[in-house]
Structures are given as structure tokens and as C-alpha cells.
GROMACS .gro file of C-alpha atoms in nm:
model
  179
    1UNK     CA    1  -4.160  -5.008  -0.002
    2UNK     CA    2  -4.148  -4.837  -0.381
    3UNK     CA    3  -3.861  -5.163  -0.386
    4UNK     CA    4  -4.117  -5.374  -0.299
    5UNK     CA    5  -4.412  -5.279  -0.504
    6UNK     CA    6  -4.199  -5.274  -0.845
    7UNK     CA    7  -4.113  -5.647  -0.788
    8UNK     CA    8  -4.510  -5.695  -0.734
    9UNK     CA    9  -4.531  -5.518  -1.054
   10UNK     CA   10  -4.259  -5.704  -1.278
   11UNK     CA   11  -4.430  -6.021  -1.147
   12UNK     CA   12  -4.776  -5.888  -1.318
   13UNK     CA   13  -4.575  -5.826  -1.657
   14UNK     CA   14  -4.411  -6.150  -1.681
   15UNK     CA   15  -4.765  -6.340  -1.582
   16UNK     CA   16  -4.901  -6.497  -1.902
   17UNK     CA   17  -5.268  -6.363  -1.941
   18UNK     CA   18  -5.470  -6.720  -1.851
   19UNK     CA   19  -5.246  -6.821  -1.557
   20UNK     CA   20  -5.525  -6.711  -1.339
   21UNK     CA   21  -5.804  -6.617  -1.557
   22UNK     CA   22  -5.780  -6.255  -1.731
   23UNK     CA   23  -5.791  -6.005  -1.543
   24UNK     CA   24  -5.815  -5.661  -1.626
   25UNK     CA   25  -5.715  -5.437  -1.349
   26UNK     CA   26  -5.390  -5.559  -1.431
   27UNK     CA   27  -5.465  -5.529  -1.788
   28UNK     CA   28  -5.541  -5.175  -1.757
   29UNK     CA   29  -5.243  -5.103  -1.561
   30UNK     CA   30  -4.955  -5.279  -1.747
   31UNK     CA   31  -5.111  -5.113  -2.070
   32UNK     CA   32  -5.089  -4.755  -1.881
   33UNK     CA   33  -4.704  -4.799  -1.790
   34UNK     CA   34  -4.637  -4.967  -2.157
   35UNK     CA   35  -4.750  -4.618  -2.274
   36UNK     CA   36  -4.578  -4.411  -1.989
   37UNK     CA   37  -4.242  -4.654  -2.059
   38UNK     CA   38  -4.247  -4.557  -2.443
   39UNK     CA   39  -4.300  -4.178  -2.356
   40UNK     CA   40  -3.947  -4.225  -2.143
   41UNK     CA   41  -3.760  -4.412  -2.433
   42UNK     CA   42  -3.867  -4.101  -2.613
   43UNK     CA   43  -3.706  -3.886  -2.384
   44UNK     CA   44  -4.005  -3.744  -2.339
   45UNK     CA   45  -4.142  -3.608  -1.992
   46UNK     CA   46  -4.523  -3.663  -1.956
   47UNK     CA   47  -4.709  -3.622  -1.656
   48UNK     CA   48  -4.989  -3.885  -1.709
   49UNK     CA   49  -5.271  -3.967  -1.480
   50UNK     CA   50  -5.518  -4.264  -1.469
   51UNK     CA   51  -5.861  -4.204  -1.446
   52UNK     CA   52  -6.116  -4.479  -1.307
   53UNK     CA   53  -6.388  -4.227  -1.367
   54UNK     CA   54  -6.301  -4.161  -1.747
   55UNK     CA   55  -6.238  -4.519  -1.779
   56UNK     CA   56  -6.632  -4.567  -1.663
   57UNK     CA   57  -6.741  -4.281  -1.847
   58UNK     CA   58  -6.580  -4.392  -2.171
   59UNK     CA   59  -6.352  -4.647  -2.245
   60UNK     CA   60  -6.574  -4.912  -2.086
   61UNK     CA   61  -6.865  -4.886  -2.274
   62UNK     CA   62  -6.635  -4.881  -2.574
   63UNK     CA   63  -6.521  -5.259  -2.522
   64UNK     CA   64  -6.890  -5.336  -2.403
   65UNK     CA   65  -6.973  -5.224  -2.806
   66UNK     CA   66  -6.695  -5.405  -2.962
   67UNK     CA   67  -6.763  -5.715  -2.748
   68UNK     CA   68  -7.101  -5.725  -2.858
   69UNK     CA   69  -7.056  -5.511  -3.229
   70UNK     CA   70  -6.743  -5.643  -3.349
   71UNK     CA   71  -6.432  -5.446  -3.402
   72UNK     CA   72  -6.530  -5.040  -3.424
   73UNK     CA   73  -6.648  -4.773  -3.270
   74UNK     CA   74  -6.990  -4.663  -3.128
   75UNK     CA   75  -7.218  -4.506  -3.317
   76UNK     CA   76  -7.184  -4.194  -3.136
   77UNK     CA   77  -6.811  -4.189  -3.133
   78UNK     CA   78  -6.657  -3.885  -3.272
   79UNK     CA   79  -6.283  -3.907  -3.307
   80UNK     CA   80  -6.163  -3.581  -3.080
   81UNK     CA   81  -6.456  -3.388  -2.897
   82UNK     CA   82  -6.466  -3.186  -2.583
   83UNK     CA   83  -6.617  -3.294  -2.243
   84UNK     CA   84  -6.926  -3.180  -2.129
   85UNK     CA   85  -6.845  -2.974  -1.762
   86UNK     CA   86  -7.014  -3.218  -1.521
   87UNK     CA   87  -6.737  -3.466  -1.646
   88UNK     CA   88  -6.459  -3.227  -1.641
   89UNK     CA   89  -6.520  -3.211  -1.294
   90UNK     CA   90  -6.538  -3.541  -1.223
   91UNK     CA   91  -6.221  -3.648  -1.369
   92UNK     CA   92  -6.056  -3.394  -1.246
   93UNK     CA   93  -6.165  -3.440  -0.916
   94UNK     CA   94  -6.085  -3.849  -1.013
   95UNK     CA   95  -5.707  -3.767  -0.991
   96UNK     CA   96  -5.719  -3.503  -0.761
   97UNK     CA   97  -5.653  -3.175  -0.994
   98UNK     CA   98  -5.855  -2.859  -0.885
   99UNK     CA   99  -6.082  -2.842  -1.088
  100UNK     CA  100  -6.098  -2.450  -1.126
  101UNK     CA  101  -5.755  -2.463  -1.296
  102UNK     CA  102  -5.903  -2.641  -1.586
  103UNK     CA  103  -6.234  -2.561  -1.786
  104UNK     CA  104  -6.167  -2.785  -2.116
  105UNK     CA  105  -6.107  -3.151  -2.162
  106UNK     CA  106  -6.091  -3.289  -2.500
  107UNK     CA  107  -6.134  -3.642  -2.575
  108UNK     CA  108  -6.001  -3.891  -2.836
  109UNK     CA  109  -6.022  -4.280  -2.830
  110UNK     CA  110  -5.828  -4.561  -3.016
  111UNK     CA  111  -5.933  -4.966  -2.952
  112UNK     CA  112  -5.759  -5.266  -3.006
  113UNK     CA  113  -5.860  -5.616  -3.038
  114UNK     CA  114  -5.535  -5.838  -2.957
  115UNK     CA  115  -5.577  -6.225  -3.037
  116UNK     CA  116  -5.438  -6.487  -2.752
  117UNK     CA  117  -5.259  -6.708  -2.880
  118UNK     CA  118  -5.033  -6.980  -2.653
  119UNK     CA  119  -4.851  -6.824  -2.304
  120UNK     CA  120  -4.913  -6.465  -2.391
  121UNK     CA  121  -4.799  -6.205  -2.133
  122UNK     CA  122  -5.001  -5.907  -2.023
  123UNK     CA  123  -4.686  -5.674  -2.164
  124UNK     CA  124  -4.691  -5.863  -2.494
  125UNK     CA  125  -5.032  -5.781  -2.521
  126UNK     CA  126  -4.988  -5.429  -2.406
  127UNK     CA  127  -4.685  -5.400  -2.659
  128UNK     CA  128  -4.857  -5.519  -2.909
  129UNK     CA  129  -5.149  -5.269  -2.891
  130UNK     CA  130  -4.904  -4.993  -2.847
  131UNK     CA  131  -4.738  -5.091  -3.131
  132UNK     CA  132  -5.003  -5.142  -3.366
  133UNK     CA  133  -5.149  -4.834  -3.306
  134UNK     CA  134  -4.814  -4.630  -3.381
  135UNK     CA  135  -4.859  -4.827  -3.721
  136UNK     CA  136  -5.151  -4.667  -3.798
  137UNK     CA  137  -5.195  -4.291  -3.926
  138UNK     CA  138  -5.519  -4.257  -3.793
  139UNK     CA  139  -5.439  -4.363  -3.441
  140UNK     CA  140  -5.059  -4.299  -3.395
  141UNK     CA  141  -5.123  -3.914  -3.222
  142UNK     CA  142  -5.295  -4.026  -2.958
  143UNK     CA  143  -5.004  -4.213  -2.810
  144UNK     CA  144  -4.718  -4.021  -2.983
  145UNK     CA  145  -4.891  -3.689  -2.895
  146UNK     CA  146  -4.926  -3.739  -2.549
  147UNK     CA  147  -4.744  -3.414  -2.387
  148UNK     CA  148  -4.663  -3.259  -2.678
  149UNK     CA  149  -4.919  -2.991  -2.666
  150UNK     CA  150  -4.877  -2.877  -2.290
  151UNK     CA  151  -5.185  -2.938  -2.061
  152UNK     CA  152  -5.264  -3.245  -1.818
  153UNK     CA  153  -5.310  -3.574  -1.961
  154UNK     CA  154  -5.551  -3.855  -1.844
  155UNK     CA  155  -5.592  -4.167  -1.935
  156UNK     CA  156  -5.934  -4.406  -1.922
  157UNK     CA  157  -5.858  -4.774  -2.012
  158UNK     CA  158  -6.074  -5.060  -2.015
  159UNK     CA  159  -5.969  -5.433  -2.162
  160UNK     CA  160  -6.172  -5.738  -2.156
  161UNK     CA  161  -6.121  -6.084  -2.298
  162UNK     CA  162  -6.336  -6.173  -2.578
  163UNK     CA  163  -6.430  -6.568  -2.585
  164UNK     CA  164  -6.567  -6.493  -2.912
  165UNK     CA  165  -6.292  -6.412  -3.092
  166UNK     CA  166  -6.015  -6.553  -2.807
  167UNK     CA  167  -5.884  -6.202  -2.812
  168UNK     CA  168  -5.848  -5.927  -2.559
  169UNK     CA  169  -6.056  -5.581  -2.640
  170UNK     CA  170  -5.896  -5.260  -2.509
  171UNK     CA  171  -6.040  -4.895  -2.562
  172UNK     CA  172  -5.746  -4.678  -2.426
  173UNK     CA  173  -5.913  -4.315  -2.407
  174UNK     CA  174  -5.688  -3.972  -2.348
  175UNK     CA  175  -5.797  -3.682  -2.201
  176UNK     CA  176  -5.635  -3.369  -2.217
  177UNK     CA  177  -5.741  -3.070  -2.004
  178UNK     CA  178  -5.654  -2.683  -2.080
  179UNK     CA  179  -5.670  -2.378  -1.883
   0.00000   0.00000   0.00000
């Protein structure tokens, strides 16, 4: 069965991103293994969940803005800043963590807008992003720091294609909870 769904999956990286119209479930979740695949070329162990609720919470809104805002952040965007309790809980409970083990979630958010240009794959798109944003000082920790500081790491992503700009938006948001 595991067999089975990995050939489902290989299929999804190898589709280019029109074939079908964009989708972003499949966005979302070639982007997430892009970053899980780079933490094991690393070497580096990382338990890393996926979080619908943190991805409507946060990282959706965030592509809503740059859809309609251009390229940046929300005004109230703050860089790293904790989670209010009543959304601990619910990501937590999201991924199925108790959610007495943790009392702290911190939060930082890095977007990408990643032009379309010919048969582009959802990986290349997913590479690219990845890429770019270990390029750049101010956004390169949040992917290269991902298990590095102990704790249980979530991720919220959200993509969308932009007609506008014939690009493809992504806010990819960590979490990371402490006892």
C-alpha cells in the first residue's frame, strides 16, 4: 500500500502545474516533502507535521494579501511571535499532539511568488521556492532551522496561482511548540 501511494505521489511531482488546472492541495504537499527531502540530504532528522488548521489560521490569509497587495507581508505580520493559547490548542489538537505537553508555539512566516513559465512541474516550483529562500539571509532559518532547536515542528502552507502576475504565491508558515 505505502508502494502504492509513493507512485501516486511521484506522479504528482512529475505533473507540470497547468496539466489540469493548478491545484494546490498538491501544491501544498509537494512543497512540504521538498522541505522534509532537503532536511534528509542534510542528514538531518526532523519530525515535521502538517497543519490544515495553521495553514487556515495563517498562511492562507497571507497569499489572500499578496494576491491582492502585491509581493509582502501583512500589515500585522511580525517576523517570529508566539501563538495566542486558543490556537496552540488547536494545532496541536490539528496533528494530534496532547496538547498539555506543550504551552508555547512560536510562529515565523516566509512567502514566495514563483513565475510559470512553459511545462513547469509542481517540484520545480517547490525547488525553486526552497531554494530561493536559502538565498536569502532574512528567510534562510526558517527552513535551515527546522529541528535544530529541539521541540515539535508544524508546518501551515498555502499556494495559489496568481493570473495577475502568471505566478504561483506560497506563504509556507512554521510552528514550533515548547514544553
Amino acid at each position: 500500500m505505502k508502494r502504492l501511494i509513493n507512485i501516486i505521489f511521484l506522479v504528482f511531482l512529475s505533473t507540470p502545474v497547468f496539466s489540469q488546472g493548478f491545484n494546490d492541495s498538491i501544491m501544498n504537499r509537494v512543497l512540504f516533502e521538498e522541505v522534509i527531502a532537503y532536511h534528509e540530504k542534510r542528514n538531518n532528522e526532523v519530525e515535521l507535521y502538517f497543519s490544515k488548521v495553521g495553514t487556515e489560521l495563517h498562511s492562507k490569509g497571507s497569499v489572500e494579501y499578496m494576491k491582492n497587495n502585491g509581493y509582502r507581508h501583512r500589515p500585522s505580520h511580525s517576523y517570529l511571535n508566539s501563538l495566542p493559547k486558543n490556537e496552540v490548542i488547536m494545532i496541536l489538537n490539528d496533528i494530534g499532539v496532547d496538547t498539555t505537553e506543550y504551552d508555547y508555539i512560536g510562529r515565523s512566516e516566509i512567502l514566495a511568488r514563483i513565475p510559470i513559465i512553459g511545462q513547469t512541474t509542481y517540484q520545480d516550483v517547490a525547488k525553486i521556492a526552497i531554494n530561493g529562500w536559502l538565498k536569502s539571509k532574512g528567510h534562510q532559518g526558517t527552513i535551515t532551522n527546522i529541528g535544530m532547536f529541539g521541540g515539535l515542528e508544524i508546518l501551515g502552507i498555502s499556494s495559489s496561482y496568481n493570473e495577475k502576475t502568471r505566478s504561483v504565491d506560497i506563504a509556507l508558515t512554521l510552528f514550533t511548540a515548547r514544553k
